[in-house]
CSV table of C-alpha atoms and ligand atoms in Angstrom, one decimal:
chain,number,residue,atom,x,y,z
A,15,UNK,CA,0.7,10.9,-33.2
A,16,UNK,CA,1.7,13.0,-29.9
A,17,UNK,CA,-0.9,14.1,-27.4
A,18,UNK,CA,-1.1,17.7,-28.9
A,19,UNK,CA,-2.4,16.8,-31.9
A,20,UNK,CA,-5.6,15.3,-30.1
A,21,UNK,CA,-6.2,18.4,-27.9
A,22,UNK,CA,-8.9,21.3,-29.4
A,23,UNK,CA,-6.4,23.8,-30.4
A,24,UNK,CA,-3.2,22.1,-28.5
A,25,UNK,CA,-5.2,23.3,-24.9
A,26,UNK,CA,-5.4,21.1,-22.1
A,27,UNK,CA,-7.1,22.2,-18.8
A,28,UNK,CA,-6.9,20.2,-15.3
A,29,UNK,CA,-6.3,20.6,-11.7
A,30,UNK,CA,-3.5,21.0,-9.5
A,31,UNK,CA,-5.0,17.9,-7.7
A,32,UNK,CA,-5.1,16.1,-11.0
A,33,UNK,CA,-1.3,16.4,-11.7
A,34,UNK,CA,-0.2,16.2,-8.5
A,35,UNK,CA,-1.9,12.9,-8.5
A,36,UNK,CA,-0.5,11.7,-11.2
A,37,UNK,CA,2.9,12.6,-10.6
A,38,UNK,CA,2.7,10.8,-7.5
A,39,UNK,CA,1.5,7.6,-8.8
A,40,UNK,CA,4.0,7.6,-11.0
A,41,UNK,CA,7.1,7.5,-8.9
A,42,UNK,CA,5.7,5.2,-6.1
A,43,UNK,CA,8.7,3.8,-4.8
A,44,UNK,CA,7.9,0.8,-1.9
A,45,UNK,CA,10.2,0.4,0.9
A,46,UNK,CA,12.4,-3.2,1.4
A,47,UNK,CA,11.2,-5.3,3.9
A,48,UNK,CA,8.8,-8.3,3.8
A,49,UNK,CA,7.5,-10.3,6.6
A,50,UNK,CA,7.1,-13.5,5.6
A,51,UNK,CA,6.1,-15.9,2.0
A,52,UNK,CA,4.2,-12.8,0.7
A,53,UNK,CA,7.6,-11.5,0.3
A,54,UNK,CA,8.8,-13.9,-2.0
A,55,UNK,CA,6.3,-13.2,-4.4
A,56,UNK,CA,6.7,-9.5,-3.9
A,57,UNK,CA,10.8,-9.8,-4.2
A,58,UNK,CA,9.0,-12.0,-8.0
A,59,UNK,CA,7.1,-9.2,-8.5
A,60,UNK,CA,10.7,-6.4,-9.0
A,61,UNK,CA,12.3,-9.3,-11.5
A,62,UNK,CA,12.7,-9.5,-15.6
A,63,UNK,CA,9.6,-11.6,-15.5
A,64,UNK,CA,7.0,-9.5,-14.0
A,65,UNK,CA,9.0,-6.0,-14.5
A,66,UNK,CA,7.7,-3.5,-11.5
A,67,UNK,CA,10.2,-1.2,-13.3
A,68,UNK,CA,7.5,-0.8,-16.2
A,69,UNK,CA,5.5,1.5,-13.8
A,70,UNK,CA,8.3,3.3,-12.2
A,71,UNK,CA,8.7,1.5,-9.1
A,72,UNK,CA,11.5,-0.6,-10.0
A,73,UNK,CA,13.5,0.9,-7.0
A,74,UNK,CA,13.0,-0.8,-3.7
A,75,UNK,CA,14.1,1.7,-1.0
A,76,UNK,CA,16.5,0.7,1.8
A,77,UNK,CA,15.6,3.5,3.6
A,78,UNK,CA,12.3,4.1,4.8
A,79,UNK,CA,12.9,8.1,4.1
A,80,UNK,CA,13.1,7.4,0.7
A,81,UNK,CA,10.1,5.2,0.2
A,82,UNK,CA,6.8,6.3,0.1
A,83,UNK,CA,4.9,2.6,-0.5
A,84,UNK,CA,5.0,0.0,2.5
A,85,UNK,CA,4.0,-2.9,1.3
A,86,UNK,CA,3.0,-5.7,4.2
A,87,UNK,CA,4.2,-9.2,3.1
A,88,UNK,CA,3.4,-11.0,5.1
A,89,UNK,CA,1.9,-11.9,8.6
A,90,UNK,CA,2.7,-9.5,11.6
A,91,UNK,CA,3.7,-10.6,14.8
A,92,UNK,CA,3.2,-9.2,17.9
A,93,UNK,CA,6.5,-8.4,18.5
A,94,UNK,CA,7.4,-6.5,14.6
A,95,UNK,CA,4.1,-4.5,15.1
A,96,UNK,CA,6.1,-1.2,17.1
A,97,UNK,CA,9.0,-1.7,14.1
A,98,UNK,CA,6.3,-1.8,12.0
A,99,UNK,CA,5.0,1.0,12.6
A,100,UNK,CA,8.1,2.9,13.2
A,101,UNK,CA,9.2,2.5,9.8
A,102,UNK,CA,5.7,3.8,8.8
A,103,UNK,CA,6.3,6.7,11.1
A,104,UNK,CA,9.8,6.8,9.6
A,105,UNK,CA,8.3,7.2,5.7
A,106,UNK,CA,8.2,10.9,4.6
A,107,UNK,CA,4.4,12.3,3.5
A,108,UNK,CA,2.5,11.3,1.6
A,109,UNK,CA,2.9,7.4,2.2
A,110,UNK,CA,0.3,4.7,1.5
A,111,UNK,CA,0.4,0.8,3.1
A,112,UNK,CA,-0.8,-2.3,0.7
A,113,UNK,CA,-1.2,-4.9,2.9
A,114,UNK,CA,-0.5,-7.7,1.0
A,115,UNK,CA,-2.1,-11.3,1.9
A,116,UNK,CA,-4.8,-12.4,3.5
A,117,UNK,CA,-2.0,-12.9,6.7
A,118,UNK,CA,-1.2,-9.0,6.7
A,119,UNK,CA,-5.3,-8.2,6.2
A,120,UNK,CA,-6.6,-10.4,8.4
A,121,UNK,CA,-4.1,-12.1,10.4
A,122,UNK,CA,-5.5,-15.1,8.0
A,123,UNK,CA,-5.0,-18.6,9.3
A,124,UNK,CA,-3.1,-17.4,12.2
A,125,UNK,CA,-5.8,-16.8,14.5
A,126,UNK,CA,-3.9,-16.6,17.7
A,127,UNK,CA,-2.0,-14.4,20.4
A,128,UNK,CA,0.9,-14.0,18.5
A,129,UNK,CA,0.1,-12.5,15.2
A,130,UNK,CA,-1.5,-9.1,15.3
A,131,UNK,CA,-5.1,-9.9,13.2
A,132,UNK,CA,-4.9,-7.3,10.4
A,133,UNK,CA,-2.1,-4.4,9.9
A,134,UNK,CA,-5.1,-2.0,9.9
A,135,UNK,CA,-4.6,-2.3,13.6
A,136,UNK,CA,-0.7,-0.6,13.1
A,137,UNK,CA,-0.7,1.9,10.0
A,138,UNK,CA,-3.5,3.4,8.1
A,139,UNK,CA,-4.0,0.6,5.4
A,140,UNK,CA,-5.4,1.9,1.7
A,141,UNK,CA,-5.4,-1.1,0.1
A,142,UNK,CA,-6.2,-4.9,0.8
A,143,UNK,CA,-4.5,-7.8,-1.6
A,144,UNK,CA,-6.6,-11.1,-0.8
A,145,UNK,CA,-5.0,-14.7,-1.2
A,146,UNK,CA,-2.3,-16.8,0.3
A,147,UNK,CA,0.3,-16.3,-1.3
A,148,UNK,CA,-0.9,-13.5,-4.1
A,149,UNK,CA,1.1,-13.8,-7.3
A,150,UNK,CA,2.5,-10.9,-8.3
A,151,UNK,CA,0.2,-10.4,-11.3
A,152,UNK,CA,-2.1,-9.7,-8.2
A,153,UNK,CA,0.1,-7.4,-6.9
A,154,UNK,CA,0.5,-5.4,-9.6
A,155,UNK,CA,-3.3,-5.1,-9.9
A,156,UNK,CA,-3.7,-4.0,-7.1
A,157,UNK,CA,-1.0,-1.8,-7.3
A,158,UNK,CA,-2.4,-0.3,-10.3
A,159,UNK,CA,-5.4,0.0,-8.4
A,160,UNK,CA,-3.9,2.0,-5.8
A,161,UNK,CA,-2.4,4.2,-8.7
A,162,UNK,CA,-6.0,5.2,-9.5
A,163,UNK,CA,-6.6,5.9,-6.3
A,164,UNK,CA,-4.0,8.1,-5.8
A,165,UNK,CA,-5.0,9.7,-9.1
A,166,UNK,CA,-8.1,10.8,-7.5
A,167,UNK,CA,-6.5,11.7,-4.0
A,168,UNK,CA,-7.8,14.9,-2.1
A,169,UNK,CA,-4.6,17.4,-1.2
A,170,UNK,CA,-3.3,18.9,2.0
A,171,UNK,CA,-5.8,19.2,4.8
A,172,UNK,CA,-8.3,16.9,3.5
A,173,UNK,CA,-5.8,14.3,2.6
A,174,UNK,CA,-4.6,14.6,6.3
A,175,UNK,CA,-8.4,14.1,7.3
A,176,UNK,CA,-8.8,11.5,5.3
A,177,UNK,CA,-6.0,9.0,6.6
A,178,UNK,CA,-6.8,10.6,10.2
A,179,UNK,CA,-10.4,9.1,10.0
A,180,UNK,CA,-8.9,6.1,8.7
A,181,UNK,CA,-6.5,5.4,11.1
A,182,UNK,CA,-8.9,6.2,13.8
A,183,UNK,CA,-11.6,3.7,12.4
A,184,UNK,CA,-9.1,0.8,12.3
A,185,UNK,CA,-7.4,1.2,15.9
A,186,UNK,CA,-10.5,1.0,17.1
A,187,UNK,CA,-12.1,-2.2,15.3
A,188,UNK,CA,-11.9,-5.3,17.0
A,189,UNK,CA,-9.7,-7.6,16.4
A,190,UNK,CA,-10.7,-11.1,14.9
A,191,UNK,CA,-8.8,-13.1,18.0
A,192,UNK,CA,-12.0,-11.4,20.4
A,193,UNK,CA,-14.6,-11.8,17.8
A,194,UNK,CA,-17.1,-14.2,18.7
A,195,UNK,CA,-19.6,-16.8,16.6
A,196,UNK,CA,-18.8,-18.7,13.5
A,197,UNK,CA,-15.5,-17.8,13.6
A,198,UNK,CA,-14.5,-20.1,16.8
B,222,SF4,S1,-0.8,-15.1,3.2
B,222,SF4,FE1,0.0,-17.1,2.9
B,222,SF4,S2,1.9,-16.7,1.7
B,222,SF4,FE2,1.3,-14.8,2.7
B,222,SF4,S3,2.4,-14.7,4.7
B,222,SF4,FE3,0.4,-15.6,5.0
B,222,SF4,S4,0.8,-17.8,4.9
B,222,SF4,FE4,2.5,-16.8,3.9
């Protein structure tokens, strides 16, 4: 039985936002690169056994202008944080950033001067994998996740707004390294 025959009188109303969302969540497509363990598990995640390809993501991009994912693998250091970000910069709109690991989120059991202490602090992050490492059953949750979020994704201006205020909440958070209390 197809669609049609469910539909009132073969008629189906939605939004431009509604298809435009879920086009886009259907052709994610995550740029290579991975920063540390994470990655292994994320590299586990695009094999026979786990199958990214069953949500259309198969494709890992080698060029940032093709890729529209960035998933953070990893812990960043201090000194990948400007490449980092310049392969965000370098990813065509619209883009979203799973940071992946409590390592990437956090800065996680690095809690020093050379590991920048949560991505947030580079790119606009939209979703946050916990764990150390996350199996890629995780991964794919939360990538699905991130599909329904996209699914329900404001267009154009607001979008813009939207990552804007994001962006702007994060850079100026404080970092974990100056916090004080019960985490020293
Ligand atoms: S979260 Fe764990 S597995 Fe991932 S980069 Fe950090 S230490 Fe490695």
């Amino acid at each position: 039985m197809g669609l049609e025959e469910k539909l009132p009188s073969g008629v189906l109303l939605t939004t431009v936002e509604q298809v435009v969302g879920y086009m886009r969540k259907s052709s994610l497509w995550p740029a290579t690169f991975g920063l540390a363990c994470c990655a292994i598990e994320m590299m586990a995640s695009g094999g026979p056994r786990y199958d990214l390809g069953r949500f259309g993501m198969e494709v890992f991009r080698a060029s940032p202008r093709q890729a529209d994912l960035m998933v953070v693998a990893g812990r960043v250091s201090q000194k990948m944080a400007p490449v980092l970000r310049q392969i965000y910069d370098q990813m065509p709109n619209p883009k979203w950033v799973l940071s992946m690991g409590v390592c990437a989120s956090s800065g996680g059991m690095f809690n020093n001067y050379a590991i920048v202490q949560g991505v947030d602090h580079v790119v606009p992050v939209d979703i946050y994998l916990p764990g150390c490492p996350p199996r890629p059953e995780m991964l794919m949750d939360a990538i699905l996740k991130l599909h329904r979020q996209i699914q329900h994704e404001k267009l154009g201006a607001n979008r813009e707004a939207q990552v804007e205020e994001r962006e702007q909440i994060a850079l100026t958070a404080l970092p974990t390294s100056a916090m004080k209390g019960l985490l020293r």
